[in-house]
């Protein structure tokens, strides 16, 4: 979905379709809910991780619209927790804490 949005935004000159934190959070939430069906695949996990990587990289390059928040990390932690992947959930929590230590106050773990 995000790849499609990105292509459309570029090809059709549609800035309203540009990927931002809200669209990524929405897709991460949908993936977490879909995972409850018992159909979590390695591809779903990798896609979710890739989305978070993208947000962190774009934010590091100065794009404030891509600032990952505690909600962003929570969506990914939720996906892992619902699928008995505690080690991955803990790694994501550590990632969130590192973002906070680096100055991203929106990543404050609560």
PDB file of N, CA and C in Angstrom:
ATOM      1  N   UNK A   1       0.815  -1.193   0.000  1.00  0.00           N
ATOM      2  CA  UNK A   1       0.000   0.000   0.000  1.00  0.00           C
ATOM      3  C   UNK A   1       0.861   1.259   0.000  1.00  0.00           C
ATOM      4  N   UNK A   2       1.867   1.278   0.875  1.00  0.00           N
ATOM      5  CA  UNK A   2       2.717   2.465   0.936  1.00  0.00           C
ATOM      6  C   UNK A   2       3.520   2.653  -0.348  1.00  0.00           C
ATOM      7  N   UNK A   3       3.962   1.553  -0.942  1.00  0.00           N
ATOM      8  CA  UNK A   3       4.679   1.659  -2.218  1.00  0.00           C
ATOM      9  C   UNK A   3       3.761   2.230  -3.289  1.00  0.00           C
ATOM     10  N   UNK A   4       2.523   1.782  -3.297  1.00  0.00           N
ATOM     11  CA  UNK A   4       1.538   2.287  -4.267  1.00  0.00           C
ATOM     12  C   UNK A   4       1.298   3.784  -4.042  1.00  0.00           C
ATOM     13  N   UNK A   5       1.129   4.179  -2.790  1.00  0.00           N
ATOM     14  CA  UNK A   5       0.917   5.596  -2.481  1.00  0.00           C
ATOM     15  C   UNK A   5       2.100   6.430  -2.947  1.00  0.00           C
ATOM     16  N   UNK A   6       3.287   5.934  -2.691  1.00  0.00           N
ATOM     17  CA  UNK A   6       4.498   6.665  -3.058  1.00  0.00           C
ATOM     18  C   UNK A   6       4.598   6.841  -4.573  1.00  0.00           C
ATOM     19  N   UNK A   7       4.321   5.772  -5.311  1.00  0.00           N
ATOM     20  CA  UNK A   7       4.352   5.856  -6.785  1.00  0.00           C
ATOM     21  C   UNK A   7       3.316   6.838  -7.297  1.00  0.00           C
ATOM     22  N   UNK A   8       2.096   6.743  -6.767  1.00  0.00           N
ATOM     23  CA  UNK A   8       1.030   7.658  -7.206  1.00  0.00           C
ATOM     24  C   UNK A   8       1.371   9.107  -6.884  1.00  0.00           C
ATOM     25  N   UNK A   9       1.918   9.337  -5.715  1.00  0.00           N
ATOM     26  CA  UNK A   9       2.288  10.700  -5.319  1.00  0.00           C
ATOM     27  C   UNK A   9       3.282  11.289  -6.307  1.00  0.00           C
ATOM     28  N   UNK A  10       4.241  10.465  -6.716  1.00  0.00           N
ATOM     29  CA  UNK A  10       5.271  10.939  -7.645  1.00  0.00           C
ATOM     30  C   UNK A  10       4.749  11.026  -9.077  1.00  0.00           C
ATOM     31  N   UNK A  11       4.147   9.961  -9.572  1.00  0.00           N
ATOM     32  CA  UNK A  11       3.701   9.912 -10.966  1.00  0.00           C
ATOM     33  C   UNK A  11       2.586  10.903 -11.274  1.00  0.00           C
ATOM     34  N   UNK A  12       1.661  11.070 -10.338  1.00  0.00           N
ATOM     35  CA  UNK A  12       0.494  11.924 -10.571  1.00  0.00           C
ATOM     36  C   UNK A  12       0.631  13.307  -9.929  1.00  0.00           C
ATOM     37  N   UNK A  13       1.836  13.582  -9.395  1.00  0.00           N
ATOM     38  CA  UNK A  13       2.073  14.854  -8.725  1.00  0.00           C
ATOM     39  C   UNK A  13       0.994  15.106  -7.669  1.00  0.00           C
ATOM     40  N   UNK A  14       0.833  14.123  -6.768  1.00  0.00           N
ATOM     41  CA  UNK A  14      -0.192  14.182  -5.719  1.00  0.00           C
ATOM     42  C   UNK A  14       0.468  14.222  -4.351  1.00  0.00           C
ATOM     43  N   UNK A  15       0.830  15.416  -3.891  1.00  0.00           N
ATOM     44  CA  UNK A  15       1.480  15.497  -2.574  1.00  0.00           C
ATOM     45  C   UNK A  15       0.595  14.988  -1.437  1.00  0.00           C
ATOM     46  N   UNK A  16      -0.720  14.952  -1.652  1.00  0.00           N
ATOM     47  CA  UNK A  16      -1.615  14.445  -0.607  1.00  0.00           C
ATOM     48  C   UNK A  16      -1.457  12.939  -0.396  1.00  0.00           C
ATOM     49  N   UNK A  17      -0.796  12.264  -1.332  1.00  0.00           N
ATOM     50  CA  UNK A  17      -0.557  10.828  -1.204  1.00  0.00           C
ATOM     51  C   UNK A  17       0.850  10.513  -0.693  1.00  0.00           C
ATOM     52  N   UNK A  18       1.596  11.538  -0.359  1.00  0.00           N
ATOM     53  CA  UNK A  18       2.951  11.348   0.140  1.00  0.00           C
ATOM     54  C   UNK A  18       2.901  10.577   1.455  1.00  0.00           C
ATOM     55  N   UNK A  19       3.795   9.634   1.602  1.00  0.00           N
ATOM     56  CA  UNK A  19       3.868   8.832   2.823  1.00  0.00           C
ATOM     57  C   UNK A  19       4.323   9.726   3.974  1.00  0.00           C
ATOM     58  N   UNK A  20       3.659   9.586   5.102  1.00  0.00           N
ATOM     59  CA  UNK A  20       4.053  10.297   6.311  1.00  0.00           C
ATOM     60  C   UNK A  20       3.880   9.358   7.500  1.00  0.00           C
ATOM     61  N   UNK A  21       4.158   9.879   8.677  1.00  0.00           N
ATOM     62  CA  UNK A  21       4.078   9.056   9.888  1.00  0.00           C
ATOM     63  C   UNK A  21       2.677   8.482  10.092  1.00  0.00           C
ATOM     64  N   UNK A  22       1.654   9.274   9.831  1.00  0.00           N
ATOM     65  CA  UNK A  22       0.283   8.796  10.031  1.00  0.00           C
ATOM     66  C   UNK A  22      -0.025   7.601   9.139  1.00  0.00           C
ATOM     67  N   UNK A  23       0.372   7.673   7.872  1.00  0.00           N
ATOM     68  CA  UNK A  23       0.097   6.542   6.974  1.00  0.00           C
ATOM     69  C   UNK A  23       0.874   5.301   7.411  1.00  0.00           C
ATOM     70  N   UNK A  24       2.108   5.494   7.857  1.00  0.00           N
ATOM     71  CA  UNK A  24       2.896   4.347   8.331  1.00  0.00           C
ATOM     72  C   UNK A  24       2.269   3.761   9.600  1.00  0.00           C
ATOM     73  N   UNK A  25       1.874   4.617  10.543  1.00  0.00           N
ATOM     74  CA  UNK A  25       1.233   4.119  11.767  1.00  0.00           C
ATOM     75  C   UNK A  25      -0.034   3.343  11.446  1.00  0.00           C
ATOM     76  N   UNK A  26      -0.807   3.832  10.487  1.00  0.00           N
ATOM     77  CA  UNK A  26      -2.049   3.157  10.104  1.00  0.00           C
ATOM     78  C   UNK A  26      -1.765   1.770   9.545  1.00  0.00           C
ATOM     79  N   UNK A  27      -0.775   1.674   8.665  1.00  0.00           N
ATOM     80  CA  UNK A  27      -0.436   0.378   8.072  1.00  0.00           C
ATOM     81  C   UNK A  27       0.149  -0.555   9.130  1.00  0.00           C
ATOM     82  N   UNK A  28       0.985  -0.042  10.014  1.00  0.00           N
ATOM     83  CA  UNK A  28       1.527  -0.887  11.092  1.00  0.00           C
ATOM     84  C   UNK A  28       0.406  -1.433  11.970  1.00  0.00           C
ATOM     85  N   UNK A  29      -0.572  -0.591  12.288  1.00  0.00           N
ATOM     86  CA  UNK A  29      -1.711  -1.040  13.086  1.00  0.00           C
ATOM     87  C   UNK A  29      -2.512  -2.114  12.381  1.00  0.00           C
ATOM     88  N   UNK A  30      -2.698  -1.945  11.084  1.00  0.00           N
ATOM     89  CA  UNK A  30      -3.437  -2.947  10.305  1.00  0.00           C
ATOM     90  C   UNK A  30      -2.679  -4.271  10.272  1.00  0.00           C
ATOM     91  N   UNK A  31      -1.364  -4.191  10.131  1.00  0.00           N
ATOM     92  CA  UNK A  31      -0.562  -5.418  10.114  1.00  0.00           C
ATOM     93  C   UNK A  31      -0.647  -6.132  11.466  1.00  0.00           C
ATOM     94  N   UNK A  32      -0.643  -5.365  12.556  1.00  0.00           N
ATOM     95  CA  UNK A  32      -0.754  -5.974  13.885  1.00  0.00           C
ATOM     96  C   UNK A  32      -2.105  -6.662  14.046  1.00  0.00           C
ATOM     97  N   UNK A  33      -3.161  -6.036  13.580  1.00  0.00           N
ATOM     98  CA  UNK A  33      -4.491  -6.639  13.675  1.00  0.00           C
ATOM     99  C   UNK A  33      -4.602  -7.868  12.787  1.00  0.00           C
ATOM    100  N   UNK A  34      -4.038  -7.787  11.591  1.00  0.00           N
ATOM    101  CA  UNK A  34      -4.077  -8.923  10.670  1.00  0.00           C
ATOM    102  C   UNK A  34      -3.317 -10.114  11.263  1.00  0.00           C
ATOM    103  N   UNK A  35      -2.261  -9.823  11.978  1.00  0.00           N
ATOM    104  CA  UNK A  35      -1.452 -10.886  12.568  1.00  0.00           C
ATOM    105  C   UNK A  35      -2.246 -11.711  13.578  1.00  0.00           C
ATOM    106  N   UNK A  36      -3.308 -11.135  14.138  1.00  0.00           N
ATOM    107  CA  UNK A  36      -4.145 -11.876  15.081  1.00  0.00           C
ATOM    108  C   UNK A  36      -4.836 -13.060  14.420  1.00  0.00           C
ATOM    109  N   UNK A  37      -4.974 -13.006  13.107  1.00  0.00           N
ATOM    110  CA  UNK A  37      -5.633 -14.094  12.395  1.00  0.00           C
ATOM    111  C   UNK A  37      -4.759 -15.346  12.339  1.00  0.00           C
ATOM    112  N   UNK A  38      -3.541 -15.236  12.848  1.00  0.00           N
ATOM    113  CA  UNK A  38      -2.635 -16.374  12.833  1.00  0.00           C
ATOM    114  C   UNK A  38      -1.872 -16.501  11.539  1.00  0.00           C
ATOM    115  N   UNK A  39      -1.937 -15.482  10.721  1.00  0.00           N
ATOM    116  CA  UNK A  39      -1.290 -15.540   9.413  1.00  0.00           C
ATOM    117  C   UNK A  39      -0.073 -14.629   9.329  1.00  0.00           C
ATOM    118  N   UNK A  40       0.634 -14.479  10.432  1.00  0.00           N
ATOM    119  CA  UNK A  40       1.819 -13.631  10.417  1.00  0.00           C
ATOM    120  C   UNK A  40       2.903 -14.316   9.598  1.00  0.00           C
ATOM    121  N   UNK A  41       3.389 -13.617   8.622  1.00  0.00           N
ATOM    122  CA  UNK A  41       4.449 -14.171   7.781  1.00  0.00           C
ATOM    123  C   UNK A  41       5.736 -13.398   8.021  1.00  0.00           C
ATOM    124  N   UNK A  42       6.830 -13.992   7.626  1.00  0.00           N
ATOM    125  CA  UNK A  42       8.114 -13.319   7.713  1.00  0.00           C
ATOM    126  C   UNK A  42       8.074 -12.030   6.886  1.00  0.00           C
ATOM    127  N   UNK A  43       7.372 -12.066   5.773  1.00  0.00           N
ATOM    128  CA  UNK A  43       7.257 -10.876   4.924  1.00  0.00           C
ATOM    129  C   UNK A  43       6.559  -9.734   5.681  1.00  0.00           C
ATOM    130  N   UNK A  44       5.505 -10.054   6.421  1.00  0.00           N
ATOM    131  CA  UNK A  44       4.795  -9.041   7.198  1.00  0.00           C
ATOM    132  C   UNK A  44       5.725  -8.412   8.225  1.00  0.00           C
ATOM    133  N   UNK A  45       6.500  -9.242   8.898  1.00  0.00           N
ATOM    134  CA  UNK A  45       7.441  -8.744   9.899  1.00  0.00           C
ATOM    135  C   UNK A  45       8.482  -7.855   9.233  1.00  0.00           C
ATOM    136  N   UNK A  46       9.060  -8.317   8.141  1.00  0.00           N
ATOM    137  CA  UNK A  46      10.095  -7.537   7.444  1.00  0.00           C
ATOM    138  C   UNK A  46       9.523  -6.225   6.912  1.00  0.00           C
ATOM    139  N   UNK A  47       8.305  -6.264   6.384  1.00  0.00           N
ATOM    140  CA  UNK A  47       7.663  -5.031   5.897  1.00  0.00           C
ATOM    141  C   UNK A  47       7.488  -4.031   7.030  1.00  0.00           C
ATOM    142  N   UNK A  48       7.043  -4.511   8.171  1.00  0.00           N
ATOM    143  CA  UNK A  48       6.832  -3.627   9.316  1.00  0.00           C
ATOM    144  C   UNK A  48       8.156  -3.019   9.780  1.00  0.00           C
ATOM    145  N   UNK A  49       9.185  -3.832   9.847  1.00  0.00           N
ATOM    146  CA  UNK A  49      10.502  -3.334  10.253  1.00  0.00           C
ATOM    147  C   UNK A  49      11.050  -2.334   9.237  1.00  0.00           C
ATOM    148  N   UNK A  50      10.818  -2.602   7.966  1.00  0.00           N
ATOM    149  CA  UNK A  50      11.279  -1.704   6.905  1.00  0.00           C
ATOM    150  C   UNK A  50      10.591  -0.340   7.018  1.00  0.00           C
ATOM    151  N   UNK A  51       9.313  -0.355   7.387  1.00  0.00           N
ATOM    152  CA  UNK A  51       8.590   0.907   7.542  1.00  0.00           C
ATOM    153  C   UNK A  51       9.189   1.734   8.674  1.00  0.00           C
ATOM    154  N   UNK A  52       9.496   1.082   9.792  1.00  0.00           N
ATOM    155  CA  UNK A  52      10.094   1.808  10.900  1.00  0.00           C
ATOM    156  C   UNK A  52      11.481   2.316  10.519  1.00  0.00           C
ATOM    157  N   UNK A  53      12.256   1.492   9.832  1.00  0.00           N
ATOM    158  CA  UNK A  53      13.573   1.925   9.351  1.00  0.00           C
ATOM    159  C   UNK A  53      13.446   3.187   8.493  1.00  0.00           C
ATOM    160  N   UNK A  54      12.473   3.177   7.585  1.00  0.00           N
ATOM    161  CA  UNK A  54      12.261   4.311   6.695  1.00  0.00           C
ATOM    162  C   UNK A  54      11.944   5.576   7.489  1.00  0.00           C
ATOM    163  N   UNK A  55      11.028   5.452   8.460  1.00  0.00           N
ATOM    164  CA  UNK A  55      10.682   6.611   9.283  1.00  0.00           C
ATOM    165  C   UNK A  55      11.917   7.160   9.994  1.00  0.00           C
ATOM    166  N   UNK A  56      12.670   6.277  10.624  1.00  0.00           N
ATOM    167  CA  UNK A  56      13.845   6.720  11.371  1.00  0.00           C
ATOM    168  C   UNK A  56      14.872   7.394  10.455  1.00  0.00           C
ATOM    169  N   UNK A  57      15.089   6.831   9.283  1.00  0.00           N
ATOM    170  CA  UNK A  57      16.057   7.411   8.347  1.00  0.00           C
ATOM    171  C   UNK A  57      15.608   8.769   7.829  1.00  0.00           C
ATOM    172  N   UNK A  58      14.354   8.865   7.428  1.00  0.00           N
ATOM    173  CA  UNK A  58      13.840  10.140   6.909  1.00  0.00           C
ATOM    174  C   UNK A  58      13.860  11.209   7.993  1.00  0.00           C
ATOM    175  N   UNK A  59      13.499  10.827   9.218  1.00  0.00           N
ATOM    176  CA  UNK A  59      13.528  11.772  10.323  1.00  0.00           C
ATOM    177  C   UNK A  59      14.961  12.225  10.594  1.00  0.00           C
ATOM    178  N   UNK A  60      15.904  11.284  10.574  1.00  0.00           N
ATOM    179  CA  UNK A  60      17.315  11.614  10.800  1.00  0.00           C
ATOM    180  C   UNK A  60      17.840  12.588   9.745  1.00  0.00           C
ATOM    181  N   UNK A  61      17.237  12.549   8.563  1.00  0.00           N
ATOM    182  CA  UNK A  61      17.642  13.452   7.479  1.00  0.00           C
ATOM    183  C   UNK A  61      16.891  14.779   7.532  1.00  0.00           C
ATOM    184  N   UNK A  62      16.081  14.971   8.572  1.00  0.00           N
ATOM    185  CA  UNK A  62      15.440  16.254   8.783  1.00  0.00           C
ATOM    186  C   UNK A  62      13.975  16.361   8.421  1.00  0.00           C
ATOM    187  N   UNK A  63      13.344  15.272   8.017  1.00  0.00           N
ATOM    188  CA  UNK A  63      11.923  15.323   7.662  1.00  0.00           C
ATOM    189  C   UNK A  63      11.075  15.116   8.912  1.00  0.00           C
ATOM    190  N   UNK A  64      10.563  16.212   9.445  1.00  0.00           N
ATOM    191  CA  UNK A  64       9.766  16.166  10.678  1.00  0.00           C
ATOM    192  C   UNK A  64       8.471  15.377  10.515  1.00  0.00           C
ATOM    193  N   UNK A  65       7.940  15.291   9.291  1.00  0.00           N
ATOM    194  CA  UNK A  65       6.692  14.544   9.081  1.00  0.00           C
ATOM    195  C   UNK A  65       6.900  13.041   9.261  1.00  0.00           C
ATOM    196  N   UNK A  66       8.148  12.632   9.322  1.00  0.00           N
ATOM    197  CA  UNK A  66       8.465  11.207   9.469  1.00  0.00           C
ATOM    198  C   UNK A  66       8.964  10.867  10.878  1.00  0.00           C
ATOM    199  N   UNK A  67       8.831  11.793  11.803  1.00  0.00           N
ATOM    200  CA  UNK A  67       9.290  11.562  13.182  1.00  0.00           C
ATOM    201  C   UNK A  67       8.524  10.388  13.787  1.00  0.00           C
ATOM    202  N   UNK A  68       9.224   9.283  14.118  1.00  0.00           N
ATOM    203  CA  UNK A  68       8.527   8.178  14.776  1.00  0.00           C
ATOM    204  C   UNK A  68       8.151   8.575  16.200  1.00  0.00           C
ATOM    205  N   UNK A  69       6.965   8.203  16.595  1.00  0.00           N
ATOM    206  CA  UNK A  69       6.473   8.528  17.937  1.00  0.00           C
ATOM    207  C   UNK A  69       6.355   7.248  18.761  1.00  0.00           C
ATOM    208  N   UNK A  70       6.034   7.425  20.025  1.00  0.00           N
ATOM    209  CA  UNK A  70       5.807   6.262  20.879  1.00  0.00           C
ATOM    210  C   UNK A  70       4.705   5.384  20.284  1.00  0.00           C
ATOM    211  N   UNK A  71       3.710   6.001  19.665  1.00  0.00           N
ATOM    212  CA  UNK A  71       2.626   5.237  19.036  1.00  0.00           C
ATOM    213  C   UNK A  71       3.165   4.365  17.898  1.00  0.00           C
ATOM    214  N   UNK A  72       4.093   4.898  17.124  1.00  0.00           N
ATOM    215  CA  UNK A  72       4.692   4.137  16.026  1.00  0.00           C
ATOM    216  C   UNK A  72       5.350   2.868  16.556  1.00  0.00           C
ATOM    217  N   UNK A  73       6.204   3.046  17.548  1.00  0.00           N
ATOM    218  CA  UNK A  73       6.906   1.894  18.119  1.00  0.00           C
ATOM    219  C   UNK A  73       5.920   0.931  18.781  1.00  0.00           C
ATOM    220  N   UNK A  74       4.905   1.471  19.427  1.00  0.00           N
ATOM    221  CA  UNK A  74       3.911   0.627  20.092  1.00  0.00           C
ATOM    222  C   UNK A  74       3.177  -0.274  19.112  1.00  0.00           C
ATOM    223  N   UNK A  75       2.917   0.232  17.914  1.00  0.00           N
ATOM    224  CA  UNK A  75       2.235  -0.588  16.902  1.00  0.00           C
ATOM    225  C   UNK A  75       3.090  -1.795  16.534  1.00  0.00           C
ATOM    226  N   UNK A  76       4.387  -1.575  16.377  1.00  0.00           N
ATOM    227  CA  UNK A  76       5.273  -2.679  16.033  1.00  0.00           C
ATOM    228  C   UNK A  76       5.428  -3.636  17.220  1.00  0.00           C
ATOM    229  N   UNK A  77       5.547  -3.088  18.415  1.00  0.00           N
ATOM    230  CA  UNK A  77       5.624  -3.926  19.619  1.00  0.00           C
ATOM    231  C   UNK A  77       4.361  -4.772  19.742  1.00  0.00           C
ATOM    232  N   UNK A  78       3.218  -4.189  19.437  1.00  0.00           N
ATOM    233  CA  UNK A  78       1.945  -4.906  19.477  1.00  0.00           C
ATOM    234  C   UNK A  78       1.952  -6.085  18.507  1.00  0.00           C
ATOM    235  N   UNK A  79       2.453  -5.852  17.313  1.00  0.00           N
ATOM    236  CA  UNK A  79       2.537  -6.924  16.312  1.00  0.00           C
ATOM    237  C   UNK A  79       3.363  -8.087  16.855  1.00  0.00           C
ATOM    238  N   UNK A  80       4.504  -7.765  17.445  1.00  0.00           N
ATOM    239  CA  UNK A  80       5.366  -8.816  18.004  1.00  0.00           C
ATOM    240  C   UNK A  80       4.712  -9.502  19.202  1.00  0.00           C
ATOM    241  N   UNK A  81       4.153  -8.712  20.103  1.00  0.00           N
ATOM    242  CA  UNK A  81       3.578  -9.274  21.324  1.00  0.00           C
ATOM    243  C   UNK A  81       2.431 -10.226  21.017  1.00  0.00           C
ATOM    244  N   UNK A  82       1.621  -9.892  20.041  1.00  0.00           N
ATOM    245  CA  UNK A  82       0.478 -10.738  19.687  1.00  0.00           C
ATOM    246  C   UNK A  82       0.894 -12.029  19.001  1.00  0.00           C
ATOM    247  N   UNK A  83       2.181 -12.130  18.695  1.00  0.00           N
ATOM    248  CA  UNK A  83       2.666 -13.308  18.000  1.00  0.00           C
ATOM    249  C   UNK A  83       3.826 -13.974  18.733  1.00  0.00           C
ATOM    250  N   UNK A  84       3.835 -13.775  20.058  1.00  0.00           N
ATOM    251  CA  UNK A  84       4.822 -14.451  20.908  1.00  0.00           C
ATOM    252  C   UNK A  84       6.263 -14.204  20.466  1.00  0.00           C
ATOM    253  N   UNK A  85       6.547 -12.990  20.081  1.00  0.00           N
ATOM    254  CA  UNK A  85       7.893 -12.620  19.647  1.00  0.00           C
ATOM    255  C   UNK A  85       8.447 -11.591  20.644  1.00  0.00           C
ATOM    256  N   UNK A  86       8.554 -12.022  21.902  1.00  0.00           N
ATOM    257  CA  UNK A  86       8.944 -11.116  22.980  1.00  0.00           C
ATOM    258  C   UNK A  86      10.315 -10.501  22.746  1.00  0.00           C
ATOM    259  N   UNK A  87      11.253 -11.272  22.205  1.00  0.00           N
ATOM    260  CA  UNK A  87      12.592 -10.729  21.983  1.00  0.00           C
ATOM    261  C   UNK A  87      12.560  -9.570  20.988  1.00  0.00           C
ATOM    262  N   UNK A  88      11.743  -9.687  19.952  1.00  0.00           N
ATOM    263  CA  UNK A  88      11.624  -8.610  18.964  1.00  0.00           C
ATOM    264  C   UNK A  88      10.907  -7.403  19.566  1.00  0.00           C
ATOM    265  N   UNK A  89       9.923  -7.656  20.407  1.00  0.00           N
ATOM    266  CA  UNK A  89       9.223  -6.560  21.083  1.00  0.00           C
ATOM    267  C   UNK A  89      10.198  -5.799  21.978  1.00  0.00           C
ATOM    268  N   UNK A  90      11.046  -6.526  22.690  1.00  0.00           N
ATOM    269  CA  UNK A  90      12.028  -5.884  23.562  1.00  0.00           C
ATOM    270  C   UNK A  90      13.041  -5.077  22.759  1.00  0.00           C
ATOM    271  N   UNK A  91      13.453  -5.591  21.615  1.00  0.00           N
ATOM    272  CA  UNK A  91      14.385  -4.849  20.756  1.00  0.00           C
ATOM    273  C   UNK A  91      13.760  -3.552  20.253  1.00  0.00           C
ATOM    274  N   UNK A  92      12.486  -3.630  19.920  1.00  0.00           N
ATOM    275  CA  UNK A  92      11.794  -2.429  19.446  1.00  0.00           C
ATOM    276  C   UNK A  92      11.656  -1.410  20.567  1.00  0.00           C
ATOM    277  N   UNK A  93      11.396  -1.876  21.777  1.00  0.00           N
ATOM    278  CA  UNK A  93      11.344  -0.976  22.928  1.00  0.00           C
ATOM    279  C   UNK A  93      12.707  -0.309  23.132  1.00  0.00           C
ATOM    280  N   UNK A  94      13.773  -1.073  23.012  1.00  0.00           N
ATOM    281  CA  UNK A  94      15.128  -0.510  23.143  1.00  0.00           C
ATOM    282  C   UNK A  94      15.383   0.531  22.049  1.00  0.00           C
ATOM    283  N   UNK A  95      14.894   0.261  20.866  1.00  0.00           N
ATOM    284  CA  UNK A  95      15.031   1.203  19.743  1.00  0.00           C
ATOM    285  C   UNK A  95      14.296   2.511  20.053  1.00  0.00           C
ATOM    286  N   UNK A  96      13.101   2.384  20.618  1.00  0.00           N
ATOM    287  CA  UNK A  96      12.315   3.553  20.987  1.00  0.00           C
ATOM    288  C   UNK A  96      13.057   4.360  22.055  1.00  0.00           C
ATOM    289  N   UNK A  97      13.596   3.680  23.051  1.00  0.00           N
ATOM    290  CA  UNK A  97      14.332   4.369  24.111  1.00  0.00           C
ATOM    291  C   UNK A  97      15.567   5.074  23.552  1.00  0.00           C
ATOM    292  N   UNK A  98      16.233   4.458  22.583  1.00  0.00           N
ATOM    293  CA  UNK A  98      17.407   5.074  21.949  1.00  0.00           C
ATOM    294  C   UNK A  98      17.004   6.332  21.180  1.00  0.00           C
ATOM    295  N   UNK A  99      15.899   6.278  20.474  1.00  0.00           N
ATOM    296  CA  UNK A  99      15.406   7.466  19.761  1.00  0.00           C
ATOM    297  C   UNK A  99      15.150   8.597  20.753  1.00  0.00           C
ATOM    298  N   UNK A 100      14.555   8.259  21.880  1.00  0.00           N
ATOM    299  CA  UNK A 100      14.277   9.261  22.907  1.00  0.00           C
ATOM    300  C   UNK A 100      15.581   9.864  23.436  1.00  0.00           C
ATOM    301  N   UNK A 101      16.558   9.009  23.727  1.00  0.00           N
ATOM    302  CA  UNK A 101      17.852   9.496  24.218  1.00  0.00           C
ATOM    303  C   UNK A 101      18.542  10.400  23.200  1.00  0.00           C
ATOM    304  N   UNK A 102      18.301  10.145  21.915  1.00  0.00           N
ATOM    305  CA  UNK A 102      18.915  10.966  20.864  1.00  0.00           C
ATOM    306  C   UNK A 102      18.173  12.282  20.633  1.00  0.00           C
ATOM    307  N   UNK A 103      17.118  12.510  21.394  1.00  0.00           N
ATOM    308  CA  UNK A 103      16.431  13.790  21.305  1.00  0.00           C
ATOM    309  C   UNK A 103      15.047  13.758  20.701  1.00  0.00           C
ATOM    310  N   UNK A 104      14.580  12.593  20.281  1.00  0.00           N
ATOM    311  CA  UNK A 104      13.221  12.493  19.742  1.00  0.00           C
ATOM    312  C   UNK A 104      12.263  12.350  20.922  1.00  0.00           C
ATOM    313  N   UNK A 105      11.815  13.471  21.440  1.00  0.00           N
ATOM    314  CA  UNK A 105      10.954  13.473  22.625  1.00  0.00           C
ATOM    315  C   UNK A 105       9.596  12.822  22.362  1.00  0.00           C
ATOM    316  N   UNK A 106       9.197  12.727  21.096  1.00  0.00           N
ATOM    317  CA  UNK A 106       7.920  12.087  20.751  1.00  0.00           C
ATOM    318  C   UNK A 106       7.997  10.567  20.921  1.00  0.00           C
ATOM    319  N   UNK A 107       9.203  10.036  21.086  1.00  0.00           N
ATOM    320  CA  UNK A 107       9.369   8.601  21.269  1.00  0.00           C
ATOM    321  C   UNK A 107       9.422   8.212  22.741  1.00  0.00           C
ATOM    322  N   UNK A 108       9.022   9.120  23.611  1.00  0.00           N
ATOM    323  CA  UNK A 108       9.057   8.861  25.045  1.00  0.00           C
ATOM    324  C   UNK A 108       8.252   7.612  25.388  1.00  0.00           C
ATOM    325  N   UNK A 109       8.917   6.580  25.910  1.00  0.00           N
ATOM    326  CA  UNK A 109       8.185   5.382  26.324  1.00  0.00           C
ATOM    327  C   UNK A 109       7.286   5.709  27.509  1.00  0.00           C
ATOM    328  N   UNK A 110       6.053   5.277  27.440  1.00  0.00           N
ATOM    329  CA  UNK A 110       5.098   5.545  28.522  1.00  0.00           C
ATOM    330  C   UNK A 110       4.617   4.260  29.129  1.00  0.00           C
TER     331      UNK A 110
END
